[in-house]
CSV table of C-alpha atoms and ligand atoms in Angstrom, one decimal:
chain,number,residue,atom,x,y,z
A,899,MET,CA,-86.5,0.0,74.1
A,900,LYS,CA,-82.8,1.0,74.7
A,901,LYS,CA,-82.7,-1.7,77.4
A,902,ALA,CA,-83.3,-4.4,74.5
A,903,LYS,CA,-81.2,-2.9,71.9
A,904,SER,CA,-78.3,-3.2,74.5
A,905,ALA,CA,-79.2,-6.8,75.4
A,906,ALA,CA,-79.4,-7.6,71.8
A,907,PHE,CA,-76.2,-6.1,71.6
A,908,ALA,CA,-74.7,-8.1,73.8
A,909,ALA,CA,-76.0,-11.2,73.0
A,910,ALA,CA,-74.5,-10.9,69.5
A,911,LEU,CA,-71.3,-9.7,71.3
A,912,GLY,CA,-71.3,-12.7,73.4
A,913,LEU,CA,-71.6,-15.0,70.2
A,914,ALA,CA,-69.1,-13.2,68.4
A,915,LEU,CA,-66.5,-13.5,71.2
A,916,VAL,CA,-67.6,-17.4,71.3
A,917,ALA,CA,-66.9,-17.8,67.8
A,918,THR,CA,-63.4,-16.1,67.8
A,919,GLY,CA,-62.6,-17.9,70.9
A,920,ALA,CA,-62.4,-15.0,73.2
A,921,PHE,CA,-64.7,-16.5,75.6
A,922,ALA,CA,-63.5,-20.2,74.8
A,923,GLN,CA,-63.9,-22.7,77.3
A,924,THR,CA,-61.2,-25.1,78.1
A,925,ILE,CA,-61.6,-28.5,79.6
A,926,LYS,CA,-57.9,-29.7,81.0
A,927,ILE,CA,-57.2,-33.0,81.0
A,928,GLY,CA,-54.2,-34.1,83.4
A,929,PHE,CA,-52.9,-37.0,81.1
A,930,ILE,CA,-50.2,-39.4,83.1
A,931,THR,CA,-48.7,-42.4,81.1
A,932,SER,CA,-45.7,-44.1,80.5
A,933,TYR,CA,-42.9,-42.4,78.1
A,934,SER,CA,-39.8,-43.7,79.7
A,935,GLY,CA,-38.6,-46.8,82.0
A,936,LEU,CA,-40.3,-50.0,81.8
A,937,ASN,CA,-42.2,-50.5,78.6
A,938,GLY,CA,-41.9,-46.6,78.0
A,939,ASN,CA,-43.0,-47.1,74.4
A,940,LEU,CA,-46.5,-47.9,75.4
A,941,GLY,CA,-47.2,-44.1,76.3
A,942,PRO,CA,-47.1,-43.0,73.0
A,943,TYR,CA,-49.6,-45.3,71.9
A,944,MET,CA,-52.0,-44.4,74.5
A,945,GLU,CA,-51.8,-40.6,74.0
A,946,ARG,CA,-52.1,-41.1,70.0
A,947,GLY,CA,-55.3,-43.2,70.6
A,948,ALA,CA,-56.9,-40.3,72.7
A,949,ARG,CA,-55.6,-37.4,70.3
A,950,LEU,CA,-56.6,-39.4,67.3
A,951,TYR,CA,-60.5,-39.7,68.7
A,952,LEU,CA,-60.1,-36.1,69.5
A,953,LYS,CA,-59.2,-35.2,66.1
A,954,GLU,CA,-61.9,-37.3,64.6
A,955,HIS,CA,-64.7,-35.8,66.5
A,956,GLN,CA,-63.5,-32.3,67.3
A,957,LYS,CA,-66.5,-30.9,65.2
A,958,GLU,CA,-68.8,-32.6,67.5
A,959,LEU,CA,-67.6,-30.3,70.8
A,960,PRO,CA,-70.4,-27.7,71.7
A,961,PRO,CA,-69.0,-24.3,70.4
A,962,GLY,CA,-66.7,-22.4,72.3
A,963,VAL,CA,-65.3,-25.5,74.1
A,964,ASN,CA,-61.6,-26.8,74.0
A,965,ILE,CA,-60.0,-29.6,75.2
A,966,GLU,CA,-56.4,-29.4,76.3
A,967,PHE,CA,-54.1,-32.3,77.1
A,968,LEU,CA,-51.7,-31.5,80.0
A,969,ILE,CA,-49.2,-34.6,79.1
A,970,ARG,CA,-47.0,-35.9,82.0
A,971,ASP,CA,-44.6,-39.1,82.2
A,972,ASP,CA,-44.8,-41.2,85.1
A,973,THR,CA,-41.4,-43.0,84.2
A,974,GLY,CA,-42.8,-46.6,84.4
A,975,PRO,CA,-44.4,-48.5,87.5
A,976,ASN,CA,-43.5,-45.5,89.8
A,977,PRO,CA,-46.3,-44.8,92.1
A,978,ASP,CA,-44.4,-41.8,93.8
A,979,LYS,CA,-44.1,-40.3,90.8
A,980,ALA,CA,-47.5,-40.6,89.2
A,981,LYS,CA,-48.8,-39.3,92.7
A,982,GLN,CA,-46.5,-36.1,92.8
A,983,LEU,CA,-47.7,-35.5,89.0
A,984,ALA,CA,-51.4,-35.9,89.8
A,985,GLN,CA,-51.2,-33.9,92.8
A,986,GLU,CA,-49.4,-31.2,90.8
A,987,LEU,CA,-52.1,-31.3,88.1
A,988,ILE,CA,-54.9,-31.2,90.5
A,989,VAL,CA,-53.6,-28.3,92.8
A,990,ARG,CA,-51.4,-26.1,90.1
A,991,ASP,CA,-53.0,-27.0,87.1
A,992,LYS,CA,-56.5,-27.2,88.3
A,993,VAL,CA,-57.2,-30.0,85.5
A,994,ASN,CA,-60.8,-31.0,85.0
A,995,LEU,CA,-60.3,-34.6,84.6
A,996,LEU,CA,-57.3,-36.9,85.0
A,997,ALA,CA,-56.7,-39.7,82.7
A,998,GLY,CA,-54.2,-42.3,81.2
A,999,VAL,CA,-52.2,-44.5,83.3
A,1000,ILE,CA,-50.3,-47.8,81.9
A,1001,PHE,CA,-49.3,-49.4,85.3
A,1002,THR,CA,-51.4,-50.5,88.1
A,1003,PRO,CA,-49.3,-49.4,91.2
A,1004,ASN,CA,-49.6,-45.8,89.8
A,1005,ALA,CA,-53.4,-46.1,89.2
A,1006,MET,CA,-53.5,-47.0,92.8
A,1007,ALA,CA,-51.6,-44.2,94.1
A,1008,ILE,CA,-53.5,-41.4,92.1
A,1009,ALA,CA,-56.9,-42.9,93.2
A,1010,PRO,CA,-57.1,-41.7,97.1
A,1011,LEU,CA,-56.2,-37.8,95.6
A,1012,ALA,CA,-59.1,-38.4,92.5
A,1013,THR,CA,-61.4,-39.1,95.7
A,1014,GLU,CA,-60.2,-36.3,97.9
A,1015,ALA,CA,-60.3,-33.6,95.0
A,1016,LYS,CA,-63.4,-35.0,93.4
A,1017,VAL,CA,-61.5,-35.3,89.8
A,1018,PRO,CA,-62.9,-37.8,87.6
A,1019,PHE,CA,-60.2,-40.1,86.6
A,1020,ILE,CA,-60.2,-42.1,83.1
A,1021,ILE,CA,-58.3,-45.2,83.0
A,1022,MET,CA,-57.1,-46.1,79.9
A,1023,ASN,CA,-54.8,-48.9,80.5
A,1024,ALA,CA,-54.0,-50.0,84.2
A,1025,GLY,CA,-55.9,-53.5,84.5
A,1026,THR,CA,-55.8,-55.0,88.2
A,1027,ALA,CA,-59.6,-55.7,89.2
A,1028,VAL,CA,-59.5,-54.1,92.7
A,1029,ILE,CA,-58.5,-50.6,90.8
A,1030,THR,CA,-61.9,-49.4,90.3
A,1031,THR,CA,-63.1,-49.9,93.9
A,1032,ARG,CA,-60.4,-47.5,95.2
A,1033,SER,CA,-62.3,-44.6,94.2
A,1034,PRO,CA,-65.8,-43.5,93.3
A,1035,TYR,CA,-64.4,-41.0,90.8
A,1036,ILE,CA,-62.7,-43.7,89.0
A,1037,ALA,CA,-64.2,-45.0,85.5
A,1038,ARG,CA,-62.0,-47.6,83.5
A,1039,LEU,CA,-62.0,-47.8,79.7
A,1040,SER,CA,-58.9,-50.4,79.3
A,1041,PHE,CA,-59.7,-54.0,80.5
A,1042,THR,CA,-59.3,-56.0,83.5
A,1043,LEU,CA,-56.9,-59.3,83.6
A,1044,TRP,CA,-59.6,-61.2,84.7
A,1045,GLN,CA,-61.7,-60.5,81.8
A,1046,SER,CA,-59.0,-61.9,79.4
A,1047,CYS,CA,-57.6,-64.8,81.9
A,1048,TYR,CA,-60.6,-66.2,83.5
A,1049,PRO,CA,-62.3,-67.1,80.0
A,1050,LEU,CA,-58.7,-68.2,78.7
A,1051,GLY,CA,-58.5,-70.6,81.9
A,1052,GLN,CA,-62.0,-71.7,80.9
A,1053,TRP,CA,-61.0,-72.2,77.3
A,1054,ALA,CA,-57.7,-73.6,78.0
A,1055,ALA,CA,-59.0,-76.5,80.6
A,1056,LYS,CA,-61.2,-78.4,77.5
A,1057,LYS,CA,-58.0,-78.1,75.4
A,1058,PHE,CA,-55.1,-78.7,77.3
A,1059,LYS,CA,-54.8,-81.3,80.2
A,1060,ARG,CA,-52.1,-79.3,82.3
A,1061,VAL,CA,-51.7,-75.7,82.3
A,1062,TYR,CA,-48.4,-73.7,84.0
A,1063,THR,CA,-48.5,-70.1,84.6
A,1064,LEU,CA,-45.9,-67.9,84.4
A,1065,VAL,CA,-46.8,-64.0,85.4
A,1066,SER,CA,-45.1,-60.9,86.3
A,1067,ASP,CA,-44.9,-60.5,90.2
A,1068,PHE,CA,-47.4,-57.4,90.3
A,1069,GLY,CA,-51.1,-56.8,90.6
A,1070,PRO,CA,-52.1,-57.8,87.1
A,1071,GLY,CA,-49.8,-60.7,86.8
A,1072,HIS,CA,-51.4,-62.1,90.6
A,1073,ASP,CA,-55.1,-61.3,88.8
A,1074,CYS,CA,-53.9,-63.5,85.8
A,1075,GLU,CA,-52.6,-66.3,87.5
A,1076,ASP,CA,-55.5,-66.2,90.3
A,1077,ALA,CA,-58.1,-66.5,87.3
A,1078,ILE,CA,-56.5,-69.0,85.4
A,1079,VAL,CA,-56.0,-71.2,88.6
A,1080,ARG,CA,-59.6,-70.6,89.7
A,1081,ALA,CA,-61.0,-71.3,85.8
A,1082,THR,CA,-58.7,-74.6,85.5
A,1083,LYS,CA,-60.0,-75.9,88.6
A,1084,GLU,CA,-63.7,-75.2,88.2
A,1085,SER,CA,-63.4,-76.8,84.9
A,1086,GLY,CA,-61.8,-79.9,86.1
A,1087,GLY,CA,-58.5,-78.9,84.5
A,1088,GLU,CA,-55.0,-79.6,86.3
A,1089,VAL,CA,-52.5,-76.5,87.4
A,1090,ALA,CA,-49.0,-78.2,86.6
A,1091,GLY,CA,-47.3,-75.0,88.4
A,1092,THR,CA,-47.1,-71.6,89.0
A,1093,VAL,CA,-44.4,-69.1,88.9
A,1094,ARG,CA,-43.8,-65.4,89.5
A,1095,VAL,CA,-41.2,-63.5,88.0
A,1096,PRO,CA,-40.0,-60.0,88.8
A,1097,LEU,CA,-41.7,-57.0,86.9
A,1098,VAL,CA,-38.5,-55.3,86.0
A,1099,ASN,CA,-36.0,-56.9,83.7
A,1100,PRO,CA,-36.3,-60.5,84.6
A,1101,ASP,CA,-34.2,-63.3,83.2
A,1102,PHE,CA,-36.7,-65.5,81.6
A,1103,VAL,CA,-34.4,-68.3,80.8
A,1104,PRO,CA,-34.3,-69.9,84.4
A,1105,TYR,CA,-38.2,-69.9,84.7
A,1106,MET,CA,-38.6,-71.2,81.3
A,1107,GLN,CA,-36.1,-74.2,82.0
A,1108,ARG,CA,-38.5,-74.8,85.1
A,1109,VAL,CA,-41.5,-74.5,83.0
A,1110,LYS,CA,-40.0,-77.0,80.6
A,1111,ASP,CA,-39.0,-79.6,83.1
A,1112,ALA,CA,-42.5,-79.8,84.6
A,1113,LYS,CA,-43.9,-80.6,80.9
A,1114,PRO,CA,-47.0,-78.9,81.1
A,1115,ASP,CA,-49.1,-79.1,78.0
A,1116,ALA,CA,-49.7,-75.3,78.1
A,1117,LEU,CA,-47.7,-72.3,79.4
A,1118,ALA,CA,-49.9,-69.4,80.0
A,1119,VAL,CA,-47.8,-66.1,80.6
A,1120,PHE,CA,-48.7,-62.5,81.8
A,1121,ILE,CA,-46.3,-59.7,81.4
A,1122,PRO,CA,-47.0,-56.1,80.8
A,1123,ALA,CA,-47.0,-55.8,76.8
A,1124,GLY,CA,-44.2,-54.0,75.1
A,1125,LYS,CA,-40.6,-54.9,74.9
A,1126,THR,CA,-41.0,-57.5,77.8
A,1127,ALA,CA,-43.5,-59.5,75.7
A,1128,THR,CA,-40.8,-60.0,73.2
A,1129,ALA,CA,-38.2,-61.0,75.6
A,1130,VAL,CA,-40.6,-63.6,76.7
A,1131,LEU,CA,-41.3,-64.9,73.3
A,1132,LYS,CA,-37.3,-65.1,72.9
A,1133,ALA,CA,-36.7,-67.3,75.8
A,1134,PHE,CA,-39.8,-69.4,74.7
A,1135,GLY,CA,-38.5,-70.0,71.5
A,1136,ASP,CA,-34.7,-70.3,72.6
A,1137,LEU,CA,-35.4,-73.0,75.1
A,1138,GLY,CA,-37.4,-75.0,72.6
A,1139,LEU,CA,-40.5,-75.3,74.7
A,1140,ALA,CA,-42.8,-75.3,71.6
A,1141,LYS,CA,-40.5,-78.3,70.1
A,1142,SER,CA,-41.0,-80.0,73.3
A,1143,GLY,CA,-44.5,-79.9,73.0
A,1144,VAL,CA,-45.7,-76.7,75.5
A,1145,LYS,CA,-48.2,-74.9,74.1
A,1146,LEU,CA,-47.8,-70.8,74.6
A,1147,ILE,CA,-51.0,-69.0,75.8
A,1148,GLY,CA,-52.0,-66.0,77.4
A,1149,PRO,CA,-53.9,-62.9,77.5
A,1150,GLY,CA,-53.2,-60.6,74.5
A,1151,ASP,CA,-50.6,-58.6,76.6
A,1152,VAL,CA,-47.8,-61.5,75.4
A,1153,THR,CA,-48.6,-60.8,71.7
A,1154,THR,CA,-49.2,-57.1,71.8
A,1155,ASP,CA,-49.8,-55.9,67.8
A,1156,GLU,CA,-46.9,-53.4,67.8
A,1157,GLU,CA,-44.0,-56.1,68.8
A,1158,LEU,CA,-45.3,-59.2,66.5
A,1159,GLU,CA,-42.8,-58.3,64.0
A,1160,ASN,CA,-40.2,-58.0,66.3
A,1161,MET,CA,-41.0,-61.5,68.0
A,1162,GLY,CA,-40.8,-63.3,64.6
A,1163,GLU,CA,-41.7,-67.1,64.0
A,1164,ALA,CA,-41.5,-67.9,67.8
A,1165,ALA,CA,-45.3,-66.0,67.9
A,1166,LEU,CA,-46.6,-67.8,65.1
A,1167,GLY,CA,-49.3,-70.1,66.6
A,1168,VAL,CA,-49.5,-68.5,69.7
A,1169,LEU,CA,-53.1,-68.4,71.2
A,1170,THR,CA,-54.4,-65.7,73.2
A,1171,VAL,CA,-57.8,-64.2,74.6
A,1172,HIS,CA,-58.2,-60.5,74.3
A,1173,HIS,CA,-60.5,-57.7,73.5
A,1174,TYR,CA,-58.6,-56.1,71.0
A,1175,SER,CA,-56.7,-57.2,67.6
A,1176,ALA,CA,-55.3,-54.5,65.0
A,1177,ALA,CA,-56.3,-57.4,62.2
A,1178,ALA,CA,-59.9,-57.5,63.2
A,1179,THR,CA,-61.8,-57.0,60.6
A,1180,ARG,CA,-65.0,-55.1,62.1
A,1181,PRO,CA,-65.4,-51.8,60.1
A,1182,ALA,CA,-65.1,-49.9,63.0
A,1183,ASN,CA,-61.5,-51.1,63.2
A,1184,GLN,CA,-60.9,-50.9,59.7
A,1185,ALA,CA,-61.6,-47.2,60.0
A,1186,PHE,CA,-59.6,-46.6,63.1
A,1187,VAL,CA,-56.6,-48.5,61.8
A,1188,ALA,CA,-57.1,-46.3,58.4
A,1189,ALA,CA,-56.8,-43.2,60.5
A,1190,TRP,CA,-54.1,-44.5,62.3
A,1191,LYS,CA,-51.7,-45.0,59.4
A,1192,ARG,CA,-52.8,-42.1,57.7
A,1193,ASP,CA,-51.7,-39.8,60.7
A,1194,TYR,CA,-49.0,-41.7,62.2
A,1195,GLY,CA,-47.2,-43.6,59.3
A,1196,ALA,CA,-48.3,-46.5,56.8
A,1197,ASN,CA,-46.1,-48.8,59.0
A,1198,GLU,CA,-47.5,-48.0,62.1
A,1199,THR,CA,-49.9,-50.4,63.6
A,1200,PRO,CA,-52.1,-49.7,66.7
A,1201,ASN,CA,-52.3,-51.6,70.0
A,1202,PHE,CA,-54.6,-52.2,72.9
A,1203,VAL,CA,-53.2,-49.5,74.8
A,1204,ALA,CA,-53.8,-47.3,72.0
A,1205,VAL,CA,-57.4,-48.2,71.6
A,1206,GLY,CA,-57.9,-47.8,75.7
A,1207,GLY,CA,-57.0,-44.4,74.7
A,1208,TRP,CA,-59.1,-43.9,71.8
A,1209,ASP,CA,-62.3,-45.5,74.1
A,1210,GLY,CA,-61.2,-43.5,77.1
A,1211,MET,CA,-61.0,-40.2,75.1
A,1212,ALA,CA,-64.7,-41.3,73.5
A,1213,ALA,CA,-66.1,-41.6,76.9
A,1214,ILE,CA,-64.5,-38.0,78.0
A,1215,MET,CA,-65.9,-36.3,74.7
A,1216,TYR,CA,-69.5,-37.7,75.7
A,1217,VAL,CA,-69.0,-36.4,79.6
A,1218,VAL,CA,-68.0,-32.9,77.7
A,1219,LYS,CA,-70.6,-32.9,75.2
A,1220,GLU,CA,-73.6,-33.7,77.4
A,1221,GLN,CA,-72.3,-30.8,80.0
A,1222,LYS,CA,-71.8,-28.6,77.3
A,1223,GLY,CA,-68.2,-27.8,78.4
A,1224,LYS,CA,-68.8,-27.7,82.2
A,1225,ILE,CA,-67.6,-30.7,84.1
A,1226,ASP,CA,-69.2,-31.1,87.3
A,1227,PRO,CA,-67.2,-34.0,88.9
A,1228,ASP,CA,-70.5,-36.1,90.1
A,1229,ARG,CA,-72.5,-35.5,87.0
A,1230,THR,CA,-69.6,-36.5,85.3
A,1231,MET,CA,-69.6,-40.0,87.1
A,1232,GLU,CA,-73.1,-40.6,86.5
A,1233,LEU,CA,-72.8,-39.8,83.0
A,1234,LEU,CA,-69.8,-42.5,82.6
A,1235,LYS,CA,-71.9,-44.8,84.1
A,1236,ASN,CA,-74.1,-45.0,81.4
A,1237,PHE,CA,-71.5,-44.5,78.7
A,1238,LYS,CA,-72.1,-46.9,75.7
A,1239,ASP,CA,-70.3,-47.3,72.0
A,1240,PRO,CA,-71.8,-49.9,69.8
A,1241,ASN,CA,-69.2,-48.9,67.5
A,1242,SER,CA,-65.7,-49.1,69.3
A,1243,PRO,CA,-63.0,-50.6,67.4
A,1244,ARG,CA,-63.0,-53.6,69.5
A,1245,GLY,CA,-66.8,-54.1,69.4
A,1246,PRO,CA,-69.6,-53.1,71.3
A,1247,ILE,CA,-68.7,-51.8,75.0
A,1248,SER,CA,-70.2,-50.1,77.7
A,1249,ILE,CA,-69.5,-49.1,81.4
A,1250,ASP,CA,-71.0,-51.3,83.9
A,1251,PRO,CA,-73.0,-48.7,86.4
A,1252,ALA,CA,-72.3,-51.0,89.2
A,1253,THR,CA,-68.6,-51.2,89.0
A,1254,ARG,CA,-67.3,-48.1,86.6
A,1255,ASP,CA,-65.6,-51.2,84.7
A,1256,ILE,CA,-65.8,-51.4,80.8
A,1257,VAL,CA,-67.9,-54.6,79.7
A,1258,GLN,CA,-66.7,-55.8,76.6
A,1259,PRO,CA,-66.3,-58.7,74.1
A,1260,GLU,CA,-63.2,-61.3,74.5
A,1261,TYR,CA,-61.9,-62.9,71.3
A,1262,LEU,CA,-59.7,-66.1,71.3
A,1263,ARG,CA,-57.0,-65.2,68.8
A,1264,GLU,CA,-54.2,-67.0,67.0
A,1265,VAL,CA,-51.1,-65.5,65.6
A,1266,ARG,CA,-50.8,-66.2,61.9
A,1267,ARG,CA,-49.3,-64.6,58.9
A,1268,VAL,CA,-51.7,-62.1,56.8
A,1269,GLY,CA,-50.3,-60.7,53.8
A,1270,GLY,CA,-46.8,-61.5,54.9
A,1271,LYS,CA,-47.2,-59.7,58.6
A,1272,LEU,CA,-47.7,-61.4,61.8
A,1273,ALA,CA,-51.2,-60.7,63.2
A,1274,ASN,CA,-53.4,-61.8,66.1
A,1275,VAL,CA,-56.5,-63.2,64.0
A,1276,GLU,CA,-59.6,-63.4,65.6
A,1277,ILE,CA,-60.9,-66.7,65.3
A,1278,GLU,CA,-63.8,-67.0,68.4
A,1279,THR,CA,-65.8,-64.7,70.3
A,1280,LEU,CA,-65.3,-66.3,73.7
A,1281,GLY,CA,-68.2,-63.9,75.4
A,1282,ALA,CA,-69.9,-60.7,73.6
A,1283,ALA,CA,-70.5,-58.5,76.4
A,1284,VAL,CA,-67.7,-60.0,79.4
A,1285,LYS,CA,-68.0,-58.0,82.6
A,1286,ASP,CA,-65.0,-58.3,85.1
A,1287,PRO,CA,-65.4,-61.5,86.6
A,1288,TRP,CA,-63.5,-60.9,89.7
A,1289,LYS,CA,-66.3,-58.4,90.5
A,1290,GLU,CA,-69.0,-60.8,89.4
A,1291,LEU,CA,-67.4,-63.7,91.5
A,1292,ASN,CA,-67.0,-61.7,94.9
A,1293,LYS,CA,-70.3,-60.1,94.8
A,1294,LYS,CA,-71.8,-59.5,98.5
B,1318,PHB,C1,-50.9,-52.8,84.6
B,1318,PHB,O1,-50.0,-52.2,85.1
B,1318,PHB,O2,-52.3,-53.2,85.0
B,1318,PHB,C2,-50.6,-53.5,83.5
B,1318,PHB,C3,-49.6,-53.1,82.7
B,1318,PHB,C4,-49.3,-53.8,81.4
B,1318,PHB,C5,-50.2,-54.3,81.0
B,1318,PHB,C6,-51.3,-54.8,81.5
B,1318,PHB,C7,-51.6,-54.2,82.9
B,1318,PHB,O3,-49.9,-55.2,79.7
């Protein structure tokens, strides 16, 4: 009798301690992204997207479970820094999960550490196809450049006779160029030329002049989103390529939502393929954009990096809920392989269990003026559930 009483007391005490947070279980997320250096404006979009998802879904967490972000600045494309930060987060801070990363070289540098320490790594941006093959502990909730550039190349080959490509000279740029060249050739189109420009601070003018001299029907551009996109649009406009009959096309990075107003008239009519537009009229997106403006300001617009943060956080919440706050690395990866959300702001998404890469819609969009503001208007769905084409084409 005495024993039963004390057990009941202990149980009640336990409940009370959980309720007051004294026994709270904290899940630590090592969140590495870019707040400075090249396109350092992108990191805050990712962080805000992740925090907004957590805020909107906080109530779904198991009782007594908290999520803590340990935020770190990798200073742009800087693999040494990213590796050092990941090492500290794993060894010193004992994070349960790693997340974030705008830039491919940084994701590649972190991958072996995720494997060695068995820390699941949720990628919220970096888009070079090969990344997910570098560690079984990686799941990607963002995109691959092949996902946008391959359907872009197929579509462009039907519409334009000769397509020129201009890409930043690093992983995602090479992927985009390869995808467009392959799709163009497979579709019977002609590649007018290809050029790679330095990733950091390129002067686009001489490259644009070279493109203009080649007189292609379309120029497909990949550069990392952010200020670099605006610099490309400016050079394209200043050199009069549009006037000389060259259509600007690309993956959505080149008309990234948050920079449209800075791009001005030069962006009007640019055609892109991407998985996310802030202007999309899906109810899930309208709710996302409204929450964003409510919390961050009426003039603030989310972009695809923000949605990478939002959906990445949705996947993290899912594994936390399923495991009731205890993160087992291998169980986490099994759960991530089966993650789906029919209601992402971008449309229905899932993780391909074979590759741990996202499966998502790809839309053809055009920059138009909507209610006085420039917007990426979705005009056609090119694929409803696109898997990374690079992995599909290179299946053994
Ligand atoms: C990448 O490094 O993988 C990357 C960076 C910026 C983008 C897209 C991809 O806009």
